[in-house]
Amino acid sequence: MRLVIVSNRLPVTIARNGDEFSFEESVGGLATGLSSYLKSLKSGTGEYSDYLWVGWPGINVKGKKRQEIASRLEHDFSCHPVFLSGETIDKFYHGFCNKTLWPLFHYFPLLTSYDENLWINYIQVNEIFCETLEKILKPGDALWIHDYHLMLLPGMIRKKFHDLPVGFFLHIPFPSFELFRILPGEWRRGILEGLLGSNLVGFHTYDYTQHFLRCVLRILGIENNLGEVIFKGRLVKADTFPMGVNFQKFNESSRRKDVQREMEIFKRAFKDKKTILSVDRLDYTKGIGSRLNGYEEFLNIYPSWRGRVILVLAVVPSRDKIEHYQSMKRQIDERVGEINGRFGSPDWTPVIYSYRYLPEPQLMALYNICDVAMITPLRDGMNLVAKEFVSSKSDLKGVLILSEMAGAANEAGEAVIINPNNVKEIADAIKEALEMPEEEQIRRNQIMQTRLKRYDVFHWAGEFMHSIGSAIEEQKSLEIRLLGEEQKQKMIGDFKIARRRLIFSDYDGTLVAFAEHPLLAKPDERLLNLLKQLTSDPKNDFVLISGRGRDILQKWFGDYRISLVAEHGVWIKKSRGEWKNPKCLSKEWMAKIRPILDVYADRVPGSFVEEKEFSLVWHFRRADPEIASLKAKELMDELVNFTANIDVQVLPGNKVIEVRNAGVNKGDAVRSFVGEGEYDFILALGDDLTDEDMFRSLPTSAYSIRVGLNRSLARFNIQDHTNALDLLEELVR
Ligand code: GDG
């Protein structure tokens, strides 16, 4: 099987020298980590033995040159380019990605721009990726899409490839609902629905996963069960996979000759001073300013350290086309100048500052020789630099100072954890780190390294891929009972030859979609025509078996030659007959329960109580989904306790909780109809828990179908009410 990786950028840097192109593998983060994993696939015996990486090559050329670059990428790097024009990439990468999604997802709403044109461009670029993939995907491929640039792509792909395994991983934080909701409605729904095209959506931390699930609930109204969501009839799993680094590579780096050469050079430059390392891309989320403030404060309040310590500040150029990044660069230059001017002396520079990309041996040399790493992002999805620093310490000596706002902080309890907004805290942390006894450093690093070694980047990618497989297995276990074409044709055949046919159907959720208020879920033309056709054949008996009150059923269906069952079997009206109440039921309990439900209706805006003749229902479809979901659990508890000694039952339904007399259920009603005629074809359709009683009471020869993908006693499942109508239409055609 082939694994197709998709990310905004290919892991190859292409440089142009006149008419010639040179190609070099990119290093750092996703590129390095994932590349090692992918290469290991080719030599391994696992499920995937081949890979292809699809993304923007970082260069725009036309005509023959494109072909030349594409075949070189394919041949030498297993990459496939998605070419984008300069203008498109400008609006996409520098636009929606980094002026809207990046700041908002990192909790900088004031820096977020809301430009409809940029959103449209974002959709278009995701479509271009989708079109490219359509041309190259083959049966047996699996797709792993990366990061915030391509959040619409899973949904687009799903429309074209129903069964393709698709995983999505978000490398940045997923913000809390309060932040995410700031996006205009169409954008936020589009992003969530796009992500839900995947089989698996992965995040770095438990919090991000929960934020995502909460947004799915609050914005799309879809609940999750232990991280699993049913979206458009498919199971989608959201889970946490903290990304690791290539531990072994960093841990063994001090043995590399090229790294050792760089270590010697740095050691000479730093002399006998203690060193604090800071490495980041230039970005306002990385908290470089706070770090400089903290360091300045440290020199200010702990003067004995002056002249004995150096801050090695490596800033890597990034997104310098965006104005905000340019001004940030100027501020950093100025702050470094101020600190060096204020404290420096002819033989001591407090901050050694570089603004460039460091070749890998240099970065590894710094990881190896610096005593402390100070990583203080204001917000960071994970932060791999922190993990790389700790992994590099083969002698276990060194201290990591880490912001609590980095995803990595969840796994690095042994680091000196700071709040990046507290200058004094940073200053104290620097002192603590520089003065930490060696045994303590070793003890802490040992624990962190054990974790980093076990959960390295190979483990991370392997576990993610394995989870896509499990999500698909679970999806299949749901689909296995989906009514297939062959079974459907058999059913139609049985229907055609039958002399007497009996069809039971629930109403809400089975023949019509749910509406915000029950009165709005009226039968439409399509359904009424279907009923006319069904009842025009004297061989057919149709029973509408619902939880609704008899008044509304009478109003909507009283004129049809069909039987009606109201309130789950409290009332039964045989076709053309009178309403009858077969059981002697009590109503006394209703006066006691009603006030409890009223309290919930008052407390949960948008919810209301429906009183039927023999049952009470609390409806919460229109309420805030999160509050309602919590309150529904509370109400269930309260009702179950309160009704322990009363002869009633409490039933959770689809956005409702119903209380009704015990001993009344659709099963009894079904039995009374089945016993009446010599039916040689019986079919029952229903969508919720109350319909399970109906399925349970059917003869074994009957066809039973649960609408929706829930586990059920029914023999088959179909996706939704439109499939139910399609099926009934096919029967009578
Ligand atoms: C995003 C999320 C998340 C950096 N400078 C140089 C260099 N690097 C390498 C590091 C590291 C990577 O780049 C940076 O990774 P980070 O995790 O620190 O940050 P982002 O680039 O913002 O990445 C982040 C990450 O995705 C992965 O999911 O952790 O939260 O924002 O590997 O080594 N490498 C070299 N020279 C440099 O100057 N050679």
Tab-separated table of C-alpha atoms and ligand atoms in Angstrom, residues 27-30 32-33 102 106 147-148 169-173 204 208 243 245 250 279-281 283 285-286 314-317 319 356-364 367 375 379-386 388 406-408 460, ligand 1:
chain	number	residue	atom	x	y	z
A	27	VAL	CA	15.442	19.960	7.468
A	28	GLY	CA	13.523	20.622	10.633
A	29	GLY	CA	10.163	19.754	12.127
A	30	LEU	CA	7.737	17.842	10.012
A	32	THR	CA	12.897	15.784	8.893
A	33	GLY	CA	10.717	13.806	11.264
A	102	TRP	CA	-2.372	31.328	12.321
A	106	HIS	CA	-2.684	31.005	18.466
A	147	ASP	CA	-1.859	21.225	8.985
A	148	TYR	CA	-3.973	24.318	8.930
A	169	PHE	CA	-3.066	16.132	11.641
A	170	LEU	CA	-3.116	19.696	12.952
A	171	HIS	CA	0.321	20.941	13.989
A	172	ILE	CA	-0.855	24.142	15.648
A	173	PRO	CA	-3.270	24.528	18.578
A	204	HIS	CA	-0.861	17.379	19.702
A	208	TYR	CA	-6.829	20.757	21.433
A	243	MET	CA	4.493	14.562	18.000
A	245	VAL	CA	11.401	13.855	17.411
A	250	PHE	CA	19.796	13.895	18.226
A	279	VAL	CA	16.035	29.026	18.760
A	280	ASP	CA	12.821	29.889	16.920
A	281	ARG	CA	11.390	30.956	13.645
A	283	ASP	CA	7.069	34.703	14.982
A	285	THR	CA	3.725	33.478	18.980
A	286	LYS	CA	7.205	32.408	20.006
A	314	ALA	CA	19.069	32.303	17.026
A	315	VAL	CA	16.121	33.668	15.091
A	316	VAL	CA	15.233	31.965	11.832
A	317	PRO	CA	13.765	34.220	9.116
A	319	ARG	CA	7.087	35.022	6.678
A	356	ARG	CA	19.549	33.322	9.700
A	357	TYR	CA	18.854	29.689	9.127
A	358	LEU	CA	21.417	27.516	10.934
A	359	PRO	CA	22.834	24.530	9.064
A	360	GLU	CA	21.938	21.322	10.897
A	361	PRO	CA	25.438	20.628	12.334
A	362	GLN	CA	25.471	24.114	13.876
A	363	LEU	CA	22.042	23.693	15.447
A	364	MET	CA	23.037	20.286	16.813
A	367	TYR	CA	21.940	21.779	21.461
A	375	ILE	CA	11.788	28.346	25.137
A	379	ARG	CA	1.303	29.832	22.348
A	380	ASP	CA	2.790	26.864	20.481
A	381	GLY	CA	1.162	23.729	19.092
A	382	MET	CA	3.949	21.515	20.390
A	383	ASN	CA	7.504	22.942	20.053
A	384	LEU	CA	10.002	20.441	18.794
A	385	VAL	CA	13.064	22.523	19.660
A	386	ALA	CA	12.412	21.777	23.346
A	388	GLU	CA	15.361	18.154	20.390
A	406	ALA	CA	3.697	25.117	24.571
A	407	GLY	CA	2.044	21.788	23.814
A	408	ALA	CA	5.354	20.168	24.794
A	460	TRP	CA	4.080	9.001	16.581
B	1	GDG	C1	4.858	23.864	13.877
B	1	GDG	C2	4.131	24.297	15.149
B	1	GDG	C3	4.891	22.184	16.218
B	1	GDG	C4	14.345	25.657	13.515
B	1	GDG	N1	15.303	26.538	13.230
B	1	GDG	C5	16.254	25.870	12.587
B	1	GDG	C6	15.866	24.548	12.462
B	1	GDG	N2	14.685	24.458	13.047
B	1	GDG	C7	13.905	23.231	13.149
B	1	GDG	C8	13.947	22.696	14.554
B	1	GDG	C9	12.593	22.010	14.673
B	1	GDG	C10	11.724	22.810	13.726
B	1	GDG	O1	12.564	23.513	12.849
B	1	GDG	C11	10.861	23.834	14.441
B	1	GDG	O2	9.807	23.174	15.008
B	1	GDG	P1	8.884	23.847	16.118
B	1	GDG	O3	8.064	22.771	16.690
B	1	GDG	O4	9.752	24.448	17.142
B	1	GDG	O5	8.054	25.020	15.425
B	1	GDG	P2	7.239	25.380	14.058
B	1	GDG	O6	8.146	25.507	12.915
B	1	GDG	O7	6.463	26.588	14.375
B	1	GDG	O8	6.236	24.169	13.782
B	1	GDG	C12	4.823	23.693	16.342
B	1	GDG	C13	5.483	21.793	14.884
B	1	GDG	O9	4.780	22.402	13.815
B	1	GDG	C14	5.418	20.286	14.677
B	1	GDG	O10	4.125	19.823	14.755
B	1	GDG	O11	5.708	21.676	17.234
B	1	GDG	O12	4.132	24.034	17.519
B	1	GDG	O13	4.099	25.695	15.259
B	1	GDG	O14	12.679	20.691	14.227
B	1	GDG	O15	15.010	21.816	14.676
B	1	GDG	N3	16.632	23.620	11.892
B	1	GDG	C15	17.839	24.011	11.386
B	1	GDG	N4	18.234	25.286	11.443
B	1	GDG	C16	17.512	26.238	12.044
B	1	GDG	O16	17.924	27.406	12.074
B	1	GDG	N5	18.636	23.122	10.822
